[in-house]
mmCIF file of N, CA and C in Angstrom:
data_model
loop_
_atom_site.group_PDB
_atom_site.id
_atom_site.type_symbol
_atom_site.label_atom_id
_atom_site.label_comp_id
_atom_site.label_asym_id
_atom_site.label_seq_id
_atom_site.Cartn_x
_atom_site.Cartn_y
_atom_site.Cartn_z
ATOM 1 N N UNK A 14 0.851 -1.180 0.000
ATOM 2 C CA UNK A 14 0.000 0.000 0.000
ATOM 3 C C UNK A 14 0.896 1.242 0.000
ATOM 4 N N UNK A 15 0.559 2.225 -0.828
ATOM 5 C CA UNK A 15 1.399 3.426 -0.921
ATOM 6 C C UNK A 15 1.434 4.223 0.385
ATOM 7 N N UNK A 16 2.553 4.921 0.577
ATOM 8 C CA UNK A 16 2.707 5.829 1.709
ATOM 9 C C UNK A 16 2.766 7.251 1.174
ATOM 10 N N UNK A 17 2.273 8.185 1.981
ATOM 11 C CA UNK A 17 2.213 9.591 1.588
ATOM 12 C C UNK A 17 2.794 10.447 2.705
ATOM 13 N N UNK A 18 3.510 11.490 2.308
ATOM 14 C CA UNK A 18 4.030 12.472 3.247
ATOM 15 C C UNK A 18 3.149 13.697 3.170
ATOM 16 N N UNK A 19 2.639 14.113 4.308
ATOM 17 C CA UNK A 19 1.882 15.361 4.398
ATOM 18 C C UNK A 19 2.764 16.368 5.128
ATOM 19 N N UNK A 20 3.229 17.376 4.392
ATOM 20 C CA UNK A 20 4.021 18.447 4.985
ATOM 21 C C UNK A 20 3.063 19.524 5.465
ATOM 22 N N UNK A 21 3.073 19.778 6.740
ATOM 23 C CA UNK A 21 2.142 20.712 7.355
ATOM 24 C C UNK A 21 2.823 22.070 7.435
ATOM 25 N N UNK A 22 2.332 23.015 6.650
ATOM 26 C CA UNK A 22 2.927 24.342 6.596
ATOM 27 C C UNK A 22 2.024 25.323 7.330
ATOM 28 N N UNK A 23 2.645 26.138 8.188
ATOM 29 C CA UNK A 23 1.882 27.140 8.928
ATOM 30 C C UNK A 23 2.445 28.525 8.647
ATOM 31 N N UNK A 24 1.598 29.510 8.774
ATOM 32 C CA UNK A 24 2.011 30.904 8.679
ATOM 33 C C UNK A 24 2.344 31.340 10.107
ATOM 34 N N UNK A 25 3.631 31.411 10.422
ATOM 35 C CA UNK A 25 4.037 31.733 11.794
ATOM 36 C C UNK A 25 3.584 33.121 12.231
ATOM 37 N N UNK A 26 3.319 34.009 11.280
ATOM 38 C CA UNK A 26 2.896 35.357 11.648
ATOM 39 C C UNK A 26 1.456 35.383 12.155
ATOM 40 N N UNK A 27 0.653 34.379 11.817
ATOM 41 C CA UNK A 27 -0.737 34.345 12.284
ATOM 42 C C UNK A 27 -0.981 33.257 13.328
ATOM 43 N N UNK A 28 0.006 32.413 13.572
ATOM 44 C CA UNK A 28 -0.155 31.349 14.573
ATOM 45 C C UNK A 28 -0.120 31.966 15.971
ATOM 46 N N UNK A 29 -0.964 31.484 16.868
ATOM 47 C CA UNK A 29 -0.959 32.027 18.231
ATOM 48 C C UNK A 29 0.396 31.837 18.909
ATOM 49 N N UNK A 30 0.890 32.863 19.572
ATOM 50 C CA UNK A 30 2.188 32.806 20.248
ATOM 51 C C UNK A 30 2.223 31.693 21.298
ATOM 52 N N UNK A 31 1.063 31.444 21.922
ATOM 53 C CA UNK A 31 1.003 30.410 22.962
ATOM 54 C C UNK A 31 0.859 29.010 22.385
ATOM 55 N N UNK A 32 0.770 28.905 21.060
ATOM 56 C CA UNK A 32 0.644 27.597 20.409
ATOM 57 C C UNK A 32 -0.805 27.162 20.315
ATOM 58 N N UNK A 33 -1.007 25.900 19.959
ATOM 59 C CA UNK A 33 -2.361 25.376 19.788
ATOM 60 C C UNK A 33 -3.153 25.391 21.099
ATOM 61 N N UNK A 34 -4.445 25.628 20.986
ATOM 62 C CA UNK A 34 -5.319 25.622 22.166
ATOM 63 C C UNK A 34 -5.498 24.188 22.672
ATOM 64 N N UNK A 35 -5.860 24.042 23.951
ATOM 65 C CA UNK A 35 -6.132 22.695 24.467
ATOM 66 C C UNK A 35 -7.231 21.989 23.670
ATOM 67 N N UNK A 36 -8.238 22.733 23.216
ATOM 68 C CA UNK A 36 -9.331 22.143 22.441
ATOM 69 C C UNK A 36 -8.823 21.622 21.090
ATOM 70 N N UNK A 37 -7.956 22.392 20.445
ATOM 71 C CA UNK A 37 -7.357 21.941 19.187
ATOM 72 C C UNK A 37 -6.537 20.678 19.420
ATOM 73 N N UNK A 38 -5.749 20.657 20.472
ATOM 74 C CA UNK A 38 -4.932 19.470 20.770
ATOM 75 C C UNK A 38 -5.812 18.254 21.050
ATOM 76 N N UNK A 39 -6.955 18.459 21.700
ATOM 77 C CA UNK A 39 -7.878 17.347 21.970
ATOM 78 C C UNK A 39 -8.439 16.805 20.661
ATOM 79 N N UNK A 40 -8.939 17.728 19.802
ATOM 80 C CA UNK A 40 -9.501 17.295 18.512
ATOM 81 C C UNK A 40 -8.454 16.584 17.658
ATOM 82 N N UNK A 41 -7.256 17.150 17.630
ATOM 83 C CA UNK A 41 -6.188 16.547 16.843
ATOM 84 C C UNK A 41 -5.817 15.169 17.402
ATOM 85 N N UNK A 42 -5.741 15.052 18.713
ATOM 86 C CA UNK A 42 -5.428 13.769 19.350
ATOM 87 C C UNK A 42 -6.464 12.706 19.026
ATOM 88 N N UNK A 43 -7.742 13.095 19.047
ATOM 89 C CA UNK A 43 -8.812 12.146 18.709
ATOM 90 C C UNK A 43 -8.694 11.674 17.265
ATOM 91 N N UNK A 44 -8.409 12.597 16.344
ATOM 92 C CA UNK A 44 -8.266 12.218 14.939
ATOM 93 C C UNK A 44 -7.036 11.332 14.743
ATOM 94 N N UNK A 45 -5.928 11.666 15.381
ATOM 95 C CA UNK A 45 -4.720 10.847 15.261
ATOM 96 C C UNK A 45 -4.975 9.454 15.816
ATOM 97 N N UNK A 46 -5.691 9.346 16.926
ATOM 98 C CA UNK A 46 -6.051 8.025 17.466
ATOM 99 C C UNK A 46 -6.882 7.232 16.460
ATOM 100 N N UNK A 47 -7.865 7.889 15.844
ATOM 101 C CA UNK A 47 -8.705 7.235 14.847
ATOM 102 C C UNK A 47 -7.863 6.761 13.653
ATOM 103 N N UNK A 48 -6.972 7.621 13.189
ATOM 104 C CA UNK A 48 -6.127 7.279 12.046
ATOM 105 C C UNK A 48 -5.172 6.134 12.374
ATOM 106 N N UNK A 49 -4.653 6.126 13.592
ATOM 107 C CA UNK A 49 -3.744 5.062 14.020
ATOM 108 C C UNK A 49 -4.485 3.733 14.082
ATOM 109 N N UNK A 50 -5.684 3.737 14.671
ATOM 110 C CA UNK A 50 -6.482 2.511 14.755
ATOM 111 C C UNK A 50 -6.891 1.998 13.379
ATOM 112 N N UNK A 51 -7.073 2.910 12.416
ATOM 113 C CA UNK A 51 -7.438 2.520 11.052
ATOM 114 C C UNK A 51 -6.224 2.041 10.256
ATOM 115 N N UNK A 52 -5.021 2.140 10.839
ATOM 116 C CA UNK A 52 -3.811 1.709 10.152
ATOM 117 C C UNK A 52 -3.296 2.711 9.128
ATOM 118 N N UNK A 53 -3.804 3.927 9.180
ATOM 119 C CA UNK A 53 -3.433 4.970 8.217
ATOM 120 C C UNK A 53 -2.227 5.766 8.700
ATOM 121 N N UNK A 54 -2.222 6.149 9.975
ATOM 122 C CA UNK A 54 -1.159 6.995 10.519
ATOM 123 C C UNK A 54 0.043 6.131 10.889
ATOM 124 N N UNK A 55 1.151 6.369 10.215
ATOM 125 C CA UNK A 55 2.377 5.649 10.526
ATOM 126 C C UNK A 55 3.271 6.456 11.462
ATOM 127 N N UNK A 56 3.290 7.779 11.254
ATOM 128 C CA UNK A 56 4.123 8.650 12.087
ATOM 129 C C UNK A 56 3.668 10.089 11.901
ATOM 130 N N UNK A 57 3.741 10.869 12.960
ATOM 131 C CA UNK A 57 3.432 12.293 12.874
ATOM 132 C C UNK A 57 4.117 13.023 14.020
ATOM 133 N N UNK A 58 4.426 14.285 13.787
ATOM 134 C CA UNK A 58 4.975 15.115 14.859
ATOM 135 C C UNK A 58 5.019 16.559 14.398
ATOM 136 N N UNK A 59 5.110 17.454 15.352
ATOM 137 C CA UNK A 59 5.272 18.869 15.068
ATOM 138 C C UNK A 59 6.743 19.229 15.137
ATOM 139 N N UNK A 60 7.067 20.403 14.640
ATOM 140 C CA UNK A 60 8.442 20.891 14.653
ATOM 141 C C UNK A 60 8.526 22.156 15.487
ATOM 142 N N UNK A 61 9.715 22.444 15.996
ATOM 143 C CA UNK A 61 9.931 23.671 16.758
ATOM 144 C C UNK A 61 9.830 24.870 15.808
ATOM 145 N N UNK A 62 9.628 26.074 16.321
ATOM 146 C CA UNK A 62 9.527 27.266 15.465
ATOM 147 C C UNK A 62 10.786 27.457 14.614
ATOM 148 N N UNK A 63 10.600 28.103 13.465
ATOM 149 C CA UNK A 63 11.730 28.307 12.552
ATOM 150 C C UNK A 63 12.847 29.133 13.192
ATOM 151 N N UNK A 64 12.529 29.942 14.199
ATOM 152 C CA UNK A 64 13.553 30.726 14.896
ATOM 153 C C UNK A 64 14.601 29.826 15.536
ATOM 154 N N UNK A 65 14.251 28.588 15.800
ATOM 155 C CA UNK A 65 15.175 27.645 16.428
ATOM 156 C C UNK A 65 15.883 26.758 15.405
ATOM 157 N N UNK A 66 15.640 27.003 14.117
ATOM 158 C CA UNK A 66 16.218 26.160 13.080
ATOM 159 C C UNK A 66 17.315 26.855 12.293
ATOM 160 N N UNK A 67 17.886 26.108 11.386
ATOM 161 C CA UNK A 67 18.907 26.605 10.468
ATOM 162 C C UNK A 67 18.585 26.077 9.087
ATOM 163 N N UNK A 68 18.977 26.836 8.077
ATOM 164 C CA UNK A 68 18.788 26.447 6.689
ATOM 165 C C UNK A 68 20.169 26.315 6.050
ATOM 166 N N UNK A 69 20.372 25.229 5.320
ATOM 167 C CA UNK A 69 21.640 25.003 4.638
ATOM 168 C C UNK A 69 21.372 25.047 3.140
ATOM 169 N N UNK A 70 22.101 25.909 2.434
ATOM 170 C CA UNK A 70 21.941 26.101 0.994
ATOM 171 C C UNK A 70 23.209 25.661 0.283
ATOM 172 N N UNK A 71 23.050 24.874 -0.772
ATOM 173 C CA UNK A 71 24.155 24.508 -1.661
ATOM 174 C C UNK A 71 23.912 25.220 -2.975
ATOM 175 N N UNK A 72 24.790 26.156 -3.351
ATOM 176 C CA UNK A 72 24.624 26.916 -4.585
ATOM 177 C C UNK A 72 25.988 27.366 -5.086
ATOM 178 N N UNK A 73 26.216 27.206 -6.379
ATOM 179 C CA UNK A 73 27.481 27.652 -6.958
ATOM 180 C C UNK A 73 28.685 26.966 -6.359
ATOM 181 N N UNK A 74 28.505 25.742 -5.891
ATOM 182 C CA UNK A 74 29.618 24.986 -5.311
ATOM 183 C C UNK A 74 29.989 25.390 -3.902
ATOM 184 N N UNK A 75 29.111 26.177 -3.254
ATOM 185 C CA UNK A 75 29.399 26.601 -1.880
ATOM 186 C C UNK A 75 28.201 26.378 -0.975
ATOM 187 N N UNK A 76 28.498 26.143 0.291
ATOM 188 C CA UNK A 76 27.462 25.979 1.313
ATOM 189 C C UNK A 76 27.291 27.275 2.091
ATOM 190 N N UNK A 77 26.038 27.595 2.399
ATOM 191 C CA UNK A 77 25.713 28.741 3.243
ATOM 192 C C UNK A 77 24.737 28.261 4.304
ATOM 193 N N UNK A 78 24.983 28.628 5.548
ATOM 194 C CA UNK A 78 24.082 28.281 6.653
ATOM 195 C C UNK A 78 23.441 29.567 7.160
ATOM 196 N N UNK A 79 22.111 29.565 7.240
ATOM 197 C CA UNK A 79 21.353 30.725 7.697
ATOM 198 C C UNK A 79 20.584 30.356 8.952
ATOM 199 N N UNK A 80 20.682 31.201 9.980
ATOM 200 C CA UNK A 80 19.912 30.997 11.208
ATOM 201 C C UNK A 80 18.472 31.432 10.999
ATOM 202 N N UNK A 81 17.532 30.718 11.642
ATOM 203 C CA UNK A 81 16.139 31.128 11.628
ATOM 204 C C UNK A 81 15.944 32.317 12.546
ATOM 205 N N UNK A 82 14.832 32.995 12.498
ATOM 206 C CA UNK A 82 13.672 32.674 11.657
ATOM 207 C C UNK A 82 13.924 33.074 10.203
ATOM 208 N N UNK A 83 13.168 32.455 9.331
ATOM 209 C CA UNK A 83 13.349 32.657 7.909
ATOM 210 C C UNK A 83 12.318 33.665 7.424
ATOM 211 N N UNK A 84 12.676 34.936 7.528
ATOM 212 C CA UNK A 84 11.736 36.030 7.277
ATOM 213 C C UNK A 84 11.269 36.086 5.831
ATOM 214 N N UNK A 85 12.041 35.534 4.901
ATOM 215 C CA UNK A 85 11.628 35.573 3.505
ATOM 216 C C UNK A 85 10.533 34.552 3.209
ATOM 217 N N UNK A 86 10.254 33.669 4.152
ATOM 218 C CA UNK A 86 9.220 32.655 3.963
ATOM 219 C C UNK A 86 7.976 33.019 4.749
ATOM 220 N N UNK A 87 6.837 33.091 4.065
ATOM 221 C CA UNK A 87 5.586 33.349 4.774
ATOM 222 C C UNK A 87 5.156 32.093 5.525
ATOM 223 N N UNK A 88 5.256 30.954 4.868
ATOM 224 C CA UNK A 88 4.872 29.692 5.498
ATOM 225 C C UNK A 88 6.107 28.834 5.721
ATOM 226 N N UNK A 89 6.132 28.158 6.846
ATOM 227 C CA UNK A 89 7.226 27.246 7.162
ATOM 228 C C UNK A 89 6.635 25.891 7.516
ATOM 229 N N UNK A 90 7.441 24.853 7.381
ATOM 230 C CA UNK A 90 6.985 23.520 7.752
ATOM 231 C C UNK A 90 6.872 23.466 9.265
ATOM 232 N N UNK A 91 5.671 23.182 9.751
ATOM 233 C CA UNK A 91 5.423 23.134 11.186
ATOM 234 C C UNK A 91 5.290 21.719 11.709
ATOM 235 N N UNK A 92 5.197 20.747 10.804
ATOM 236 C CA UNK A 92 5.062 19.356 11.204
ATOM 237 C C UNK A 92 4.927 18.475 9.979
ATOM 238 N N UNK A 93 4.722 17.189 10.236
ATOM 239 C CA UNK A 93 4.598 16.237 9.139
ATOM 240 C C UNK A 93 3.766 15.045 9.601
ATOM 241 N N UNK A 94 3.278 14.312 8.634
ATOM 242 C CA UNK A 94 2.608 13.039 8.911
ATOM 243 C C UNK A 94 2.955 12.092 7.772
ATOM 244 N N UNK A 95 3.182 10.840 8.114
ATOM 245 C CA UNK A 95 3.372 9.801 7.103
ATOM 246 C C UNK A 95 2.153 8.896 7.188
ATOM 247 N N UNK A 96 1.415 8.850 6.080
ATOM 248 C CA UNK A 96 0.162 8.106 6.006
ATOM 249 C C UNK A 96 0.314 6.920 5.065
ATOM 250 N N UNK A 97 -0.358 5.843 5.378
ATOM 251 C CA UNK A 97 -0.431 4.689 4.485
ATOM 252 C C UNK A 97 -1.881 4.550 4.048
ATOM 253 N N UNK A 98 -2.134 4.803 2.767
ATOM 254 C CA UNK A 98 -3.501 4.856 2.258
ATOM 255 C C UNK A 98 -3.609 4.068 0.951
ATOM 256 N N UNK A 99 -4.853 3.748 0.594
ATOM 257 C CA UNK A 99 -5.091 3.038 -0.669
ATOM 258 C C UNK A 99 -4.620 3.845 -1.865
ATOM 259 N N UNK A 100 -4.859 5.170 -1.807
ATOM 260 C CA UNK A 100 -4.516 6.032 -2.931
ATOM 261 C C UNK A 100 -4.448 7.477 -2.453
ATOM 262 N N UNK A 101 -4.102 8.371 -3.367
ATOM 263 C CA UNK A 101 -3.967 9.785 -3.036
ATOM 264 C C UNK A 101 -5.289 10.382 -2.560
ATOM 265 N N UNK A 102 -6.395 9.942 -3.147
ATOM 266 C CA UNK A 102 -7.697 10.473 -2.720
ATOM 267 C C UNK A 102 -7.960 10.201 -1.245
ATOM 268 N N UNK A 103 -7.640 9.004 -0.778
ATOM 269 C CA UNK A 103 -7.835 8.690 0.643
ATOM 270 C C UNK A 103 -6.906 9.541 1.513
ATOM 271 N N UNK A 104 -5.646 9.702 1.083
ATOM 272 C CA UNK A 104 -4.702 10.540 1.835
ATOM 273 C C UNK A 104 -5.212 11.973 1.926
ATOM 274 N N UNK A 105 -5.801 12.468 0.846
ATOM 275 C CA UNK A 105 -6.353 13.828 0.853
ATOM 276 C C UNK A 105 -7.545 13.951 1.805
ATOM 277 N N UNK A 106 -8.395 12.936 1.860
ATOM 278 C CA UNK A 106 -9.548 12.986 2.768
ATOM 279 C C UNK A 106 -9.103 13.057 4.224
ATOM 280 N N UNK A 107 -8.115 12.249 4.606
ATOM 281 C CA UNK A 107 -7.595 12.313 5.981
ATOM 282 C C UNK A 107 -6.952 13.672 6.249
ATOM 283 N N UNK A 108 -6.232 14.198 5.268
ATOM 284 C CA UNK A 108 -5.571 15.493 5.430
ATOM 285 C C UNK A 108 -6.595 16.610 5.604
ATOM 286 N N UNK A 109 -7.672 16.574 4.845
ATOM 287 C CA UNK A 109 -8.735 17.578 4.992
ATOM 288 C C UNK A 109 -9.323 17.525 6.403
ATOM 289 N N UNK A 110 -9.528 16.328 6.912
ATOM 290 C CA UNK A 110 -10.061 16.195 8.279
ATOM 291 C C UNK A 110 -9.087 16.792 9.294
ATOM 292 N N UNK A 111 -7.780 16.571 9.074
ATOM 293 C CA UNK A 111 -6.774 17.142 9.965
ATOM 294 C C UNK A 111 -6.845 18.675 9.943
ATOM 295 N N UNK A 112 -6.920 19.245 8.752
ATOM 296 C CA UNK A 112 -6.969 20.710 8.645
ATOM 297 C C UNK A 112 -8.200 21.278 9.352
ATOM 298 N N UNK A 113 -9.311 20.581 9.281
ATOM 299 C CA UNK A 113 -10.552 21.059 9.897
ATOM 300 C C UNK A 113 -10.528 21.014 11.421
ATOM 301 N N UNK A 114 -9.517 20.379 12.028
ATOM 302 C CA UNK A 114 -9.417 20.398 13.488
ATOM 303 C C UNK A 114 -8.969 21.773 13.987
ATOM 304 N N UNK A 115 -8.391 22.589 13.113
ATOM 305 C CA UNK A 115 -7.864 23.906 13.489
ATOM 306 C C UNK A 115 -8.968 24.957 13.555
ATOM 307 N N UNK A 116 -8.786 25.915 14.466
ATOM 308 C CA UNK A 116 -9.706 27.042 14.553
ATOM 309 C C UNK A 116 -9.528 27.943 13.328
ATOM 310 N N UNK A 117 -10.497 28.817 13.102
ATOM 311 C CA UNK A 117 -10.502 29.674 11.915
ATOM 312 C C UNK A 117 -9.327 30.642 11.844
ATOM 313 N N UNK A 118 -8.742 31.028 12.983
ATOM 314 C CA UNK A 118 -7.645 32.005 12.945
ATOM 315 C C UNK A 118 -6.326 31.399 12.465
ATOM 316 N N UNK A 119 -6.249 30.082 12.339
ATOM 317 C CA UNK A 119 -5.041 29.429 11.830
ATOM 318 C C UNK A 119 -5.014 29.488 10.303
ATOM 319 N N UNK A 120 -3.813 29.638 9.747
ATOM 320 C CA UNK A 120 -3.597 29.473 8.312
ATOM 321 C C UNK A 120 -2.656 28.282 8.166
ATOM 322 N N UNK A 121 -3.199 27.166 7.695
ATOM 323 C CA UNK A 121 -2.442 25.911 7.606
ATOM 324 C C UNK A 121 -2.620 25.340 6.205
ATOM 325 N N UNK A 122 -1.527 24.908 5.621
ATOM 326 C CA UNK A 122 -1.539 24.265 4.312
ATOM 327 C C UNK A 122 -0.838 22.925 4.453
ATOM 328 N N UNK A 123 -1.376 21.898 3.825
ATOM 329 C CA UNK A 123 -0.696 20.605 3.783
ATOM 330 C C UNK A 123 -0.386 20.248 2.338
ATOM 331 N N UNK A 124 0.849 19.923 2.097
ATOM 332 C CA UNK A 124 1.262 19.413 0.795
ATOM 333 C C UNK A 124 1.354 17.900 0.929
ATOM 334 N N UNK A 125 0.568 17.179 0.129
ATOM 335 C CA UNK A 125 0.521 15.721 0.218
ATOM 336 C C UNK A 125 1.182 15.126 -1.017
ATOM 337 N N UNK A 126 2.192 14.292 -0.784
ATOM 338 C CA UNK A 126 2.926 13.685 -1.892
ATOM 339 C C UNK A 126 3.214 12.221 -1.582
ATOM 340 N N UNK A 127 3.121 11.391 -2.615
ATOM 341 C CA UNK A 127 3.435 9.976 -2.442
ATOM 342 C C UNK A 127 4.942 9.812 -2.238
ATOM 343 N N UNK A 128 5.313 8.938 -1.341
ATOM 344 C CA UNK A 128 6.719 8.648 -1.093
ATOM 345 C C UNK A 128 7.191 7.699 -2.202
ATOM 346 N N UNK A 129 8.189 8.103 -2.942
ATOM 347 C CA UNK A 129 8.694 7.324 -4.076
ATOM 348 C C UNK A 129 9.236 5.975 -3.593
ATOM 349 N N UNK A 130 8.896 4.939 -4.336
ATOM 350 C CA UNK A 130 9.401 3.613 -4.021
ATOM 351 C C UNK A 130 8.697 2.931 -2.875
ATOM 352 N N UNK A 131 7.637 3.545 -2.399
ATOM 353 C CA UNK A 131 6.907 2.968 -1.253
ATOM 354 C C UNK A 131 6.008 1.839 -1.687
#
C-alpha cells in the first residue's frame, strides 16, 4: 500500500504565540487516534519554530548556513505526517479532516505527496 508524506505548513505570523489551544490538541489527538487505529497513521509530529532552526543552501559549489527565523518565507513547515492509504484520494480525505481540526484564525496548508518507491 502506498505511503504519503503530508508536509504541514503554517504561517508563523498568524499562529498564536502560545501555540495550539487545548481544544485543538484534543480534537487533533482524537483524529490521530482514529487514524492510528485505522492503520493509516504511521508517524506524525510537530516541529519547533523556525527561529530555532537553520537552513543550509548549496549553490554555486558553496554551502551557506542561515539561522532562523526565515523572514523571507511566509509559510514554514510546522510538522509532518506519514500516512499509508489506498490512494492519493484517501490521503487527501484524511488530510482535509486534519486541517478542519484547526480554529478559523489558523492558516495551515498541507502538501501531500506519495513517497517514491513505497
